[in-house]
C-alpha cells in the first residue's frame, strides 16, 4: 500500500477558479439530490403500495425485513464503500477503477454470506416472518451490489450515472410490484423489490465496465481495516439500533406498532431516504472541500446539516395540515396510527439531519474514533429512548423517546466535529492515503 501527498495526487498545484469550483460543486450536489429524489420516490412508492396492499400487520412483517436489510446494507457500506468514498474520491481513474473492483466485490461477498444466513434462518422460522426473511436472503447480493455502484459513481464525481441507475431500478419496480400484488404475500413483495434491484445492479456493471472481484475482498478488508472495521461498528450500531427498536416495539406493543412507525416514516420518506444514503454525496464532497479549502469544512457541514433540518421541519409542518381523507388515500388503514406520530418523527428527522452535517465532516477527516464514539452514544440513546418510551406510553411514547435521543445525539456529533477541527488546525496531517 502506498501513500501519496496531496500535491502528488493532484499534480496541478494551482487551485481552480472559485467560480468554476463552485459550479462543479453545485453540479455534483445537484446530481446527488436528483439521485436521492429518485431513491426517495421508489422507496416511498414501494412502502405505500405494500401498506395499501397488505394491511397493518402484514406491513409490519415487511417492515421487519426492511430494517433487517438496513442492518446488512450498513455492514456492506462500513466494510466496502465508506472507505472507498473517503480515500478514493477525486483520485485518478486507474486508482478509482482498481478500488471499485475490490470494494464492489466485497459488497457482493457480504451479500452472499449474510444472505445465506437469512435464507437458513427464514426457512427455520416459518410462519408469517420466515418466508419474508428467506426471500430477503436470496435478494441481498443484488441489493448490496446496486448500492455499491451508487457509492462508486459518487466517489468518481459522476453522480449522473448513480441517478440513471436508480431510475432503472424504479422502472423495473413497476412490473415487479404489479406481479407481487397479484400474489398478495409479503414474500412476493420482498422478491419483487430485490429482483428489480438486481436488474439495476446488472446495469451498473454495464455503466462502469468494472467486474466486481470477490476474490480480492480479503485484500480490500486488510488494506482498509483502520477505517473499515470502525465504520462497520458505527454503521451496524446505527441500523442495529433501529432493528432492536423495531423488534422491541413489536414485542412490547405489537407488530401493528411497527407498521405504524414505518407508516409515519414513509410520510417523511424524502428526508429519511436522503439521510440513509447521505454519504453518497456529502462525504465525497466534504473530502474534496478538505483537500481544496480545509478552512471551509466547518461552514460546509453547518450549511449541509442546517439545510436538511430546516427542510424536514417544513415538510413535517405540511404533513400536519394534510386532511385525513388524503392521508387515508396514501396509507389506507395505516394512516390513523401513523398520523399520531408526525410531530415526534419530524423532530427526530430534523435532529438527524442536523447531525449528518457533522458526521460528514468527521468522515472526511478520517476521524473514525470520534465518529464511532458519537454513533455508539446516539445508538444507545435511540434504543433506550425508543423502548423506554414504548413501556411508558406505547407507540407514541416510543416516537418521542427516539426524537429526544436523536436531538441529543446530534449535539454530540457537533461537539466532536469542533474538537476534531481544532485538533487538525494544531496538528495538520500532510498525507492523504489514496491507494
Short mmCIF file of C-alpha atoms in Angstrom, two decimals:
data_model
loop_
_atom_site.label_atom_id
_atom_site.label_comp_id
_atom_site.label_asym_id
_atom_site.label_seq_id
_atom_site.Cartn_x
_atom_site.Cartn_y
_atom_site.Cartn_z
CA UNK A 1 0.00 0.00 0.00
CA UNK A 2 1.44 3.39 -0.96
CA UNK A 3 0.99 6.82 0.45
CA UNK A 4 0.64 9.94 -1.62
CA UNK A 5 0.75 13.54 -0.58
CA UNK A 6 -1.96 15.89 -1.66
CA UNK A 7 0.44 17.58 -4.09
CA UNK A 8 1.41 14.23 -5.66
CA UNK A 9 -2.19 13.22 -6.03
CA UNK A 10 -3.09 16.47 -7.80
CA UNK A 11 -0.14 17.48 -9.96
CA UNK A 12 -1.75 20.82 -10.74
CA UNK A 13 -1.00 22.81 -7.62
CA UNK A 14 -2.90 25.82 -8.85
CA UNK A 15 -6.43 25.73 -7.48
CA UNK A 16 -9.25 26.09 -10.00
CA UNK A 17 -11.02 29.44 -10.14
CA UNK A 18 -13.53 29.91 -7.33
CA UNK A 19 -16.45 30.26 -9.72
CA UNK A 20 -15.53 27.14 -11.63
CA UNK A 21 -15.06 25.12 -8.44
CA UNK A 22 -18.40 26.36 -7.11
CA UNK A 23 -20.21 25.41 -10.31
CA UNK A 24 -18.63 21.95 -10.23
CA UNK A 25 -19.70 21.52 -6.60
CA UNK A 26 -23.26 22.63 -7.37
CA UNK A 27 -23.35 20.25 -10.33
CA UNK A 28 -22.25 17.27 -8.26
CA UNK A 29 -24.64 18.12 -5.44
CA UNK A 30 -27.47 18.56 -7.94
CA UNK A 31 -26.94 15.06 -9.30
CA UNK A 32 -26.76 13.83 -5.74
CA UNK A 33 -30.08 15.46 -4.92
CA UNK A 34 -31.58 14.07 -8.13
CA UNK A 35 -30.36 10.58 -7.26
CA UNK A 36 -31.73 10.81 -3.74
CA UNK A 37 -35.03 12.08 -5.15
CA UNK A 38 -35.22 9.00 -7.39
CA UNK A 39 -34.37 6.76 -4.43
CA UNK A 40 -36.88 8.55 -2.21
CA UNK A 41 -39.68 8.20 -4.73
CA UNK A 42 -39.07 4.49 -5.31
CA UNK A 43 -38.83 3.75 -1.57
CA UNK A 44 -41.94 5.81 -0.90
CA UNK A 45 -43.93 4.13 -3.67
CA UNK A 46 -42.88 0.66 -2.52
CA UNK A 47 -43.83 1.39 1.07
CA UNK A 48 -47.18 2.93 0.16
CA UNK A 49 -48.04 0.16 -2.30
CA UNK A 50 -47.20 -2.57 0.21
CA UNK A 51 -49.06 -0.81 3.03
CA UNK A 52 -52.22 -0.48 0.96
CA UNK A 53 -51.96 -4.00 -0.42
CA UNK A 54 -51.24 -5.91 2.78
CA UNK A 55 -52.71 -4.00 5.72
CA UNK A 56 -51.16 -3.04 9.05
CA UNK A 57 -49.99 -6.41 10.43
CA UNK A 58 -48.50 -7.79 7.19
CA UNK A 59 -46.94 -4.39 6.55
CA UNK A 60 -45.30 -4.72 9.95
CA UNK A 61 -43.73 -8.03 8.81
CA UNK A 62 -42.48 -6.36 5.62
CA UNK A 63 -41.05 -3.54 7.76
CA UNK A 64 -39.09 -6.07 9.85
CA UNK A 65 -37.50 -7.39 6.65
CA UNK A 66 -36.84 -3.80 5.56
CA UNK A 67 -34.99 -2.84 8.76
CA UNK A 68 -33.00 -6.09 8.60
CA UNK A 69 -31.90 -5.13 5.09
CA UNK A 70 -30.87 -1.78 6.56
CA UNK A 71 -28.53 -3.52 9.00
CA UNK A 72 -26.93 -5.64 6.27
CA UNK A 73 -26.65 -2.62 3.98
CA UNK A 74 -24.71 -0.77 6.66
CA UNK A 75 -22.40 -3.74 7.16
CA UNK A 76 -21.60 -3.59 3.46
CA UNK A 77 -21.13 0.17 3.50
CA UNK A 78 -18.84 0.10 6.51
CA UNK A 79 -16.57 -2.60 5.08
CA UNK A 80 -16.76 -1.88 1.36
CA UNK A 81 -17.92 1.54 0.27
CA UNK A 82 -17.42 4.01 3.14
CA UNK A 83 -13.61 3.58 2.91
CA UNK A 84 -13.96 3.94 -0.86
CA UNK A 85 -15.60 7.37 -0.74
CA UNK A 86 -13.21 8.62 1.96
CA UNK A 87 -10.00 7.55 0.21
CA UNK A 88 -10.85 7.35 -3.49
CA UNK A 89 -12.93 10.47 -4.17
CA UNK A 90 -11.32 12.69 -6.77
CA UNK A 91 -8.34 10.39 -7.46
CA UNK A 92 -7.02 9.16 -10.81
CA UNK A 93 -9.28 6.91 -12.87
CA UNK A 94 -6.89 3.97 -12.68
CA UNK A 95 -6.76 4.16 -8.89
CA UNK A 96 -10.56 4.51 -8.72
CA UNK A 97 -11.23 1.56 -11.01
CA UNK A 98 -8.98 -0.77 -9.05
CA UNK A 99 -10.58 0.27 -5.77
CA UNK A 100 -14.11 -0.09 -7.16
CA UNK A 101 -13.43 -3.63 -8.40
CA UNK A 102 -12.33 -4.65 -4.91
CA UNK A 103 -14.94 -2.72 -2.94
CA UNK A 104 -17.85 -3.90 -5.11
CA UNK A 105 -16.54 -7.45 -4.84
CA UNK A 106 -16.53 -7.03 -1.07
CA UNK A 107 -20.15 -5.81 -1.13
CA UNK A 108 -21.16 -8.78 -3.26
CA UNK A 109 -19.40 -11.17 -0.90
CA UNK A 110 -21.09 -9.63 2.14
CA UNK A 111 -24.47 -10.03 0.42
CA UNK A 112 -23.84 -13.68 -0.40
CA UNK A 113 -22.60 -14.57 3.09
CA UNK A 114 -25.28 -12.80 5.11
CA UNK A 115 -27.92 -13.72 2.53
CA UNK A 116 -27.21 -17.40 3.15
CA UNK A 117 -27.71 -16.85 6.89
CA UNK A 118 -31.02 -15.05 6.28
CA UNK A 119 -32.19 -17.83 3.97
CA UNK A 120 -31.48 -20.56 6.52
CA UNK A 121 -33.00 -18.52 9.36
CA UNK A 122 -36.12 -17.78 7.34
CA UNK A 123 -36.66 -21.41 6.42
CA UNK A 124 -36.24 -22.38 10.08
CA UNK A 125 -38.61 -19.69 11.38
CA UNK A 126 -41.56 -20.37 9.09
CA UNK A 127 -44.87 -18.70 9.95
CA UNK A 128 -45.50 -15.16 8.73
CA UNK A 129 -41.98 -13.82 9.19
CA UNK A 130 -39.91 -16.75 7.87
CA UNK A 131 -40.74 -16.59 4.14
CA UNK A 132 -40.02 -12.85 4.04
CA UNK A 133 -36.56 -13.36 5.53
CA UNK A 134 -35.81 -16.31 3.26
CA UNK A 135 -36.63 -14.22 0.21
CA UNK A 136 -34.58 -11.33 1.56
CA UNK A 137 -31.59 -13.65 1.86
CA UNK A 138 -31.86 -14.61 -1.81
CA UNK A 139 -32.05 -10.98 -2.89
CA UNK A 140 -29.30 -9.48 -0.71
CA UNK A 141 -26.36 -9.86 -3.15
CA UNK A 142 -28.13 -7.84 -5.85
CA UNK A 143 -29.37 -5.23 -3.36
CA UNK A 144 -25.88 -4.63 -1.95
CA UNK A 145 -24.16 -4.57 -5.33
CA UNK A 146 -26.60 -1.95 -6.61
CA UNK A 147 -25.82 0.23 -3.59
CA UNK A 148 -22.08 -0.26 -4.13
CA UNK A 149 -22.32 1.07 -7.70
CA UNK A 150 -24.00 4.23 -6.42
CA UNK A 151 -21.18 4.89 -3.95
CA UNK A 152 -18.62 4.23 -6.65
CA UNK A 153 -20.13 6.71 -9.09
CA UNK A 154 -20.31 9.46 -6.49
CA UNK A 155 -16.70 8.84 -5.47
CA UNK A 156 -15.76 9.47 -9.11
CA UNK A 157 -17.89 12.62 -9.23
CA UNK A 158 -20.25 11.08 -11.82
CA UNK A 159 -23.49 11.29 -9.89
CA UNK A 160 -25.45 11.26 -13.14
CA UNK A 161 -24.69 7.55 -13.50
CA UNK A 162 -25.96 6.85 -9.98
CA UNK A 163 -29.15 8.74 -10.80
CA UNK A 164 -29.68 6.76 -14.02
CA UNK A 165 -29.08 3.52 -12.12
CA UNK A 166 -31.74 4.38 -9.54
CA UNK A 167 -34.15 5.32 -12.33
CA UNK A 168 -33.57 1.90 -13.89
CA UNK A 169 -34.38 0.31 -10.52
CA UNK A 170 -37.56 2.37 -10.29
CA UNK A 171 -38.67 1.38 -13.78
CA UNK A 172 -38.02 -2.30 -13.04
CA UNK A 173 -40.05 -1.98 -9.84
CA UNK A 174 -43.28 -1.21 -11.69
CA UNK A 175 -43.97 -4.60 -13.32
CA UNK A 176 -42.44 -6.42 -10.35
CA UNK A 177 -44.82 -4.76 -7.89
CA UNK A 178 -47.81 -5.47 -10.13
CA UNK A 179 -46.96 -9.16 -10.14
CA UNK A 180 -46.38 -9.15 -6.36
CA UNK A 181 -49.77 -7.52 -5.77
CA UNK A 182 -51.45 -10.32 -7.68
CA UNK A 183 -49.74 -12.88 -5.46
CA UNK A 184 -50.61 -10.84 -2.38
CA UNK A 185 -47.95 -12.05 0.09
CA UNK A 186 -45.12 -10.32 1.97
CA UNK A 187 -42.60 -12.73 0.42
CA UNK A 188 -43.74 -11.80 -3.09
CA UNK A 189 -43.18 -8.10 -2.41
CA UNK A 190 -39.69 -8.78 -0.98
CA UNK A 191 -38.82 -10.79 -4.10
CA UNK A 192 -40.15 -8.07 -6.40
CA UNK A 193 -38.20 -5.37 -4.60
CA UNK A 194 -34.96 -7.38 -4.64
CA UNK A 195 -35.29 -8.62 -8.22
CA UNK A 196 -35.69 -5.08 -9.54
CA UNK A 197 -32.56 -4.07 -7.59
CA UNK A 198 -30.69 -6.95 -9.25
CA UNK A 199 -31.66 -5.52 -12.64
CA UNK A 200 -30.15 -2.16 -11.65
CA UNK A 201 -27.05 -3.92 -10.29
CA UNK A 202 -26.55 -5.60 -13.66
CA UNK A 203 -26.94 -2.26 -15.39
CA UNK A 204 -24.33 -0.80 -13.03
CA UNK A 205 -21.83 -3.29 -14.40
CA UNK A 206 -22.60 -2.08 -17.93
CA UNK A 207 -22.24 1.55 -16.82
CA UNK A 208 -18.89 1.11 -15.13
CA UNK A 209 -17.35 -1.68 -17.19
CA UNK A 210 -15.82 -2.97 -13.95
CA UNK A 211 -16.15 -6.57 -12.85
CA UNK A 212 -16.54 -6.98 -9.07
CA UNK A 213 -13.65 -9.05 -7.73
CA UNK A 214 -15.00 -11.12 -4.86
CA UNK A 215 -11.68 -12.96 -4.61
CA UNK A 216 -9.94 -9.70 -3.66
CA UNK A 217 -12.37 -8.87 -0.86
CA UNK A 218 -9.97 -10.14 1.78
CA UNK A 219 -7.22 -7.87 0.46
CA UNK A 220 -9.56 -4.88 0.48
CA UNK A 221 -10.60 -5.56 4.07
CA UNK A 222 -6.96 -5.85 5.11
CA UNK A 223 -5.96 -2.61 3.36
CA UNK A 224 -8.87 -0.60 4.76
CA UNK A 225 -9.02 -2.16 8.22
CA UNK A 226 -8.06 1.07 10.02
CA UNK A 227 -11.29 2.68 8.74
CA UNK A 228 -13.45 -0.24 7.66
CA UNK A 229 -13.88 -2.02 10.97
CA UNK A 230 -14.62 1.18 12.86
CA UNK A 231 -17.15 2.19 10.21
CA UNK A 232 -18.62 -1.30 10.41
CA UNK A 233 -19.24 -0.96 14.15
CA UNK A 234 -20.52 2.58 13.66
CA UNK A 235 -22.91 1.66 10.86
CA UNK A 236 -24.18 -1.52 12.48
CA UNK A 237 -24.81 0.30 15.74
CA UNK A 238 -26.96 2.74 13.78
CA UNK A 239 -29.02 0.23 11.83
CA UNK A 240 -28.88 -2.35 14.62
CA UNK A 241 -30.42 0.18 16.98
CA UNK A 242 -33.27 0.66 14.53
CA UNK A 243 -33.75 -3.09 14.28
CA UNK A 244 -33.67 -3.60 18.06
CA UNK A 245 -36.18 -0.82 18.49
CA UNK A 246 -38.47 -2.37 15.85
CA UNK A 247 -38.26 -5.86 17.39
CA UNK A 248 -38.67 -4.48 20.90
CA UNK A 249 -41.61 -2.31 19.91
CA UNK A 250 -43.26 -5.32 18.28
CA UNK A 251 -42.77 -7.35 21.47
CA UNK A 252 -43.95 -4.60 23.84
CA UNK A 253 -46.83 -3.08 21.87
CA UNK A 254 -47.42 -5.44 18.92
CA UNK A 255 -46.39 -5.88 15.28
CA UNK A 256 -49.00 -3.31 14.30
CA UNK A 257 -46.97 -0.67 16.16
CA UNK A 258 -44.01 -1.40 13.88
CA UNK A 259 -46.27 -0.81 10.90
CA UNK A 260 -47.49 2.47 12.39
CA UNK A 261 -43.92 3.73 12.87
CA UNK A 262 -42.97 2.67 9.37
CA UNK A 263 -46.06 4.43 8.03
CA UNK A 264 -45.06 7.68 9.75
CA UNK A 265 -41.54 7.29 8.41
CA UNK A 266 -42.96 6.88 4.92
CA UNK A 267 -44.66 10.24 5.31
CA UNK A 268 -41.20 11.68 6.00
CA UNK A 269 -39.83 9.49 3.21
CA UNK A 270 -37.98 12.09 1.10
CA UNK A 271 -35.84 13.15 4.03
CA UNK A 272 -35.32 9.72 5.56
CA UNK A 273 -34.15 8.36 2.22
CA UNK A 274 -31.72 11.27 1.87
CA UNK A 275 -30.41 10.64 5.38
CA UNK A 276 -29.94 6.91 4.75
CA UNK A 277 -27.86 7.49 1.64
CA UNK A 278 -26.39 10.86 2.56
CA UNK A 279 -22.79 9.70 2.46
CA UNK A 280 -23.20 9.11 -1.28
CA UNK A 281 -22.98 12.87 -1.77
CA UNK A 282 -21.74 14.55 1.38
CA UNK A 283 -18.68 12.53 2.34
CA UNK A 284 -17.06 12.74 -1.12
CA UNK A 285 -17.84 16.45 -1.26
CA UNK A 286 -16.59 17.06 2.29
CA UNK A 287 -13.38 15.21 1.34
CA UNK A 288 -12.98 17.49 -1.69
CA UNK A 289 -13.57 20.60 0.46
CA UNK A 290 -10.96 19.33 2.92
CA UNK A 291 -8.39 18.88 0.14
CA UNK A 292 -9.08 22.17 -1.64
CA UNK A 293 -10.10 24.58 1.15
CA UNK A 294 -9.87 22.94 4.60
CA UNK A 295 -10.79 26.15 6.41
CA UNK A 296 -14.27 25.94 4.82
CA UNK A 297 -15.11 22.43 6.03
CA UNK A 298 -16.93 23.55 9.18
CA UNK A 299 -19.12 26.02 7.28
CA UNK A 300 -19.87 23.42 4.60
CA UNK A 301 -21.02 20.91 7.23
CA UNK A 302 -23.16 23.50 9.02
CA UNK A 303 -24.92 24.55 5.83
CA UNK A 304 -25.47 20.91 4.92
CA UNK A 305 -26.93 19.88 8.29
CA UNK A 306 -28.90 23.08 8.87
CA UNK A 307 -30.46 22.91 5.42
CA UNK A 308 -31.68 19.37 5.96
CA UNK A 309 -33.06 20.13 9.42
CA UNK A 310 -34.98 23.13 8.11
CA UNK A 311 -36.36 21.14 5.18
CA UNK A 312 -37.51 18.34 7.49
CA UNK A 313 -39.33 20.79 9.77
CA UNK A 314 -41.03 22.40 6.79
CA UNK A 315 -42.17 19.04 5.45
CA UNK A 316 -43.41 17.92 8.86
CA UNK A 317 -45.42 21.13 9.20
CA UNK A 318 -47.02 20.46 5.82
CA UNK A 319 -47.93 16.91 6.91
CA UNK A 320 -49.75 18.27 9.96
CA UNK A 321 -52.01 20.22 7.62
CA UNK A 322 -52.80 17.20 5.45
CA UNK A 323 -56.52 16.26 5.67
CA UNK A 324 -57.44 12.77 6.89
CA UNK A 325 -59.05 11.95 3.56
CA UNK A 326 -55.74 12.43 1.75
CA UNK A 327 -53.86 10.51 4.43
CA UNK A 328 -56.22 7.55 4.07
CA UNK A 329 -55.77 7.69 0.31
CA UNK A 330 -52.00 7.42 0.75
CA UNK A 331 -51.64 4.93 3.62
CA UNK A 332 -55.05 3.31 3.82
CA UNK A 333 -55.74 1.78 7.23
CA UNK A 334 -52.22 2.62 8.46
CA UNK A 335 -52.92 6.39 8.34
CA UNK A 336 -54.74 6.88 11.65
CA UNK A 337 -51.99 5.16 13.66
CA UNK A 338 -49.21 6.90 11.74
CA UNK A 339 -50.74 10.40 11.97
CA UNK A 340 -50.27 10.45 15.76
CA UNK A 341 -46.51 10.16 15.28
CA UNK A 342 -45.92 13.02 12.82
CA UNK A 343 -44.65 15.59 15.35
CA UNK A 344 -42.07 13.40 17.14
CA UNK A 345 -40.96 11.75 13.90
CA UNK A 346 -40.44 15.20 12.34
CA UNK A 347 -38.34 16.41 15.27
CA UNK A 348 -36.29 13.22 15.16
CA UNK A 349 -35.61 13.57 11.43
CA UNK A 350 -34.69 17.24 11.85
CA UNK A 351 -32.23 16.32 14.61
CA UNK A 352 -30.75 13.55 12.49
CA UNK A 353 -30.45 15.91 9.52
CA UNK A 354 -28.52 18.43 11.60
CA UNK A 355 -26.20 15.70 12.84
CA UNK A 356 -25.39 14.35 9.39
CA UNK A 357 -23.55 17.55 8.55
CA UNK A 358 -21.13 16.96 11.42
CA UNK A 359 -20.93 13.25 10.59
CA UNK A 360 -19.83 14.04 7.02
CA UNK A 361 -17.08 16.29 8.37
CA UNK A 362 -15.77 13.62 10.72
CA UNK A 363 -15.80 11.03 7.92
CA UNK A 364 -13.89 13.36 5.59
CA UNK A 365 -11.31 13.99 8.31
CA UNK A 366 -10.87 10.24 8.75
CA UNK A 367 -11.66 10.71 12.46
CA UNK A 368 -13.06 7.20 12.78
CA UNK A 369 -12.60 7.02 16.54
CA UNK A 370 -14.57 10.20 17.12
CA UNK A 371 -17.36 9.25 14.73
CA UNK A 372 -17.59 5.78 16.28
CA UNK A 373 -17.88 7.34 19.73
CA UNK A 374 -20.70 9.61 18.52
CA UNK A 375 -22.58 6.80 16.81
CA UNK A 376 -22.41 4.47 19.80
CA UNK A 377 -23.81 7.24 22.01
CA UNK A 378 -26.58 8.03 19.51
CA UNK A 379 -27.48 4.36 19.02
CA UNK A 380 -27.64 3.64 22.74
CA UNK A 381 -29.93 6.63 23.18
CA UNK A 382 -32.09 5.55 20.25
CA UNK A 383 -32.69 2.08 21.67
CA UNK A 384 -33.19 3.18 25.28
CA UNK A 385 -35.41 6.11 24.31
CA UNK A 386 -37.47 4.08 21.85
CA UNK A 387 -38.05 1.10 24.14
CA UNK A 388 -38.31 3.12 27.33
CA UNK A 389 -40.91 5.34 25.69
CA UNK A 390 -42.79 2.25 24.46
CA UNK A 391 -43.00 0.89 28.02
CA UNK A 392 -44.15 4.24 29.35
CA UNK A 393 -46.61 5.36 26.67
CA UNK A 394 -46.84 2.81 23.83
CA UNK A 395 -46.14 3.70 20.21
CA UNK A 396 -46.37 7.48 20.72
CA UNK A 397 -44.05 7.32 23.73
CA UNK A 398 -41.53 5.37 21.69
CA UNK A 399 -41.58 8.03 18.97
CA UNK A 400 -40.97 10.83 21.50
CA UNK A 401 -38.17 8.87 23.13
CA UNK A 402 -36.44 8.45 19.79
CA UNK A 403 -36.86 12.16 18.97
CA UNK A 404 -35.22 13.22 22.25
CA UNK A 405 -32.36 10.77 21.74
CA UNK A 406 -31.75 11.91 18.15
CA UNK A 407 -31.54 15.60 19.05
CA UNK A 408 -29.14 14.81 21.91
CA UNK A 409 -27.01 12.67 19.61
CA UNK A 410 -26.80 15.49 17.09
CA UNK A 411 -25.32 17.78 19.74
CA UNK A 412 -22.63 15.17 20.46
CA UNK A 413 -21.75 14.91 16.74
CA UNK A 414 -21.16 18.66 16.54
CA UNK A 415 -19.06 18.79 19.70
CA UNK A 416 -16.83 16.06 18.32
CA UNK A 417 -16.50 17.78 14.93
CA UNK A 418 -15.49 21.02 16.63
CA UNK A 419 -12.82 19.18 18.62
CA UNK A 420 -11.57 17.37 15.50
CA UNK A 421 -11.26 20.62 13.53
CA UNK A 422 -9.32 22.26 16.36
CA UNK A 423 -7.07 19.22 16.61
CA UNK A 424 -6.37 19.27 12.87
CA UNK A 425 -5.64 23.01 13.00
CA UNK A 426 -2.99 22.50 15.68
CA UNK A 427 -1.65 19.21 14.25
CA UNK A 428 -2.25 19.18 10.46
CA UNK A 429 -1.81 15.84 8.70
CA UNK A 430 0.07 16.34 5.39
CA UNK A 431 -0.60 12.95 3.83
CA UNK A 432 -3.77 11.51 2.34
CA UNK A 433 -3.74 7.80 1.54
CA UNK A 434 -5.36 7.03 -1.78
CA UNK A 435 -4.33 3.50 -2.63
#
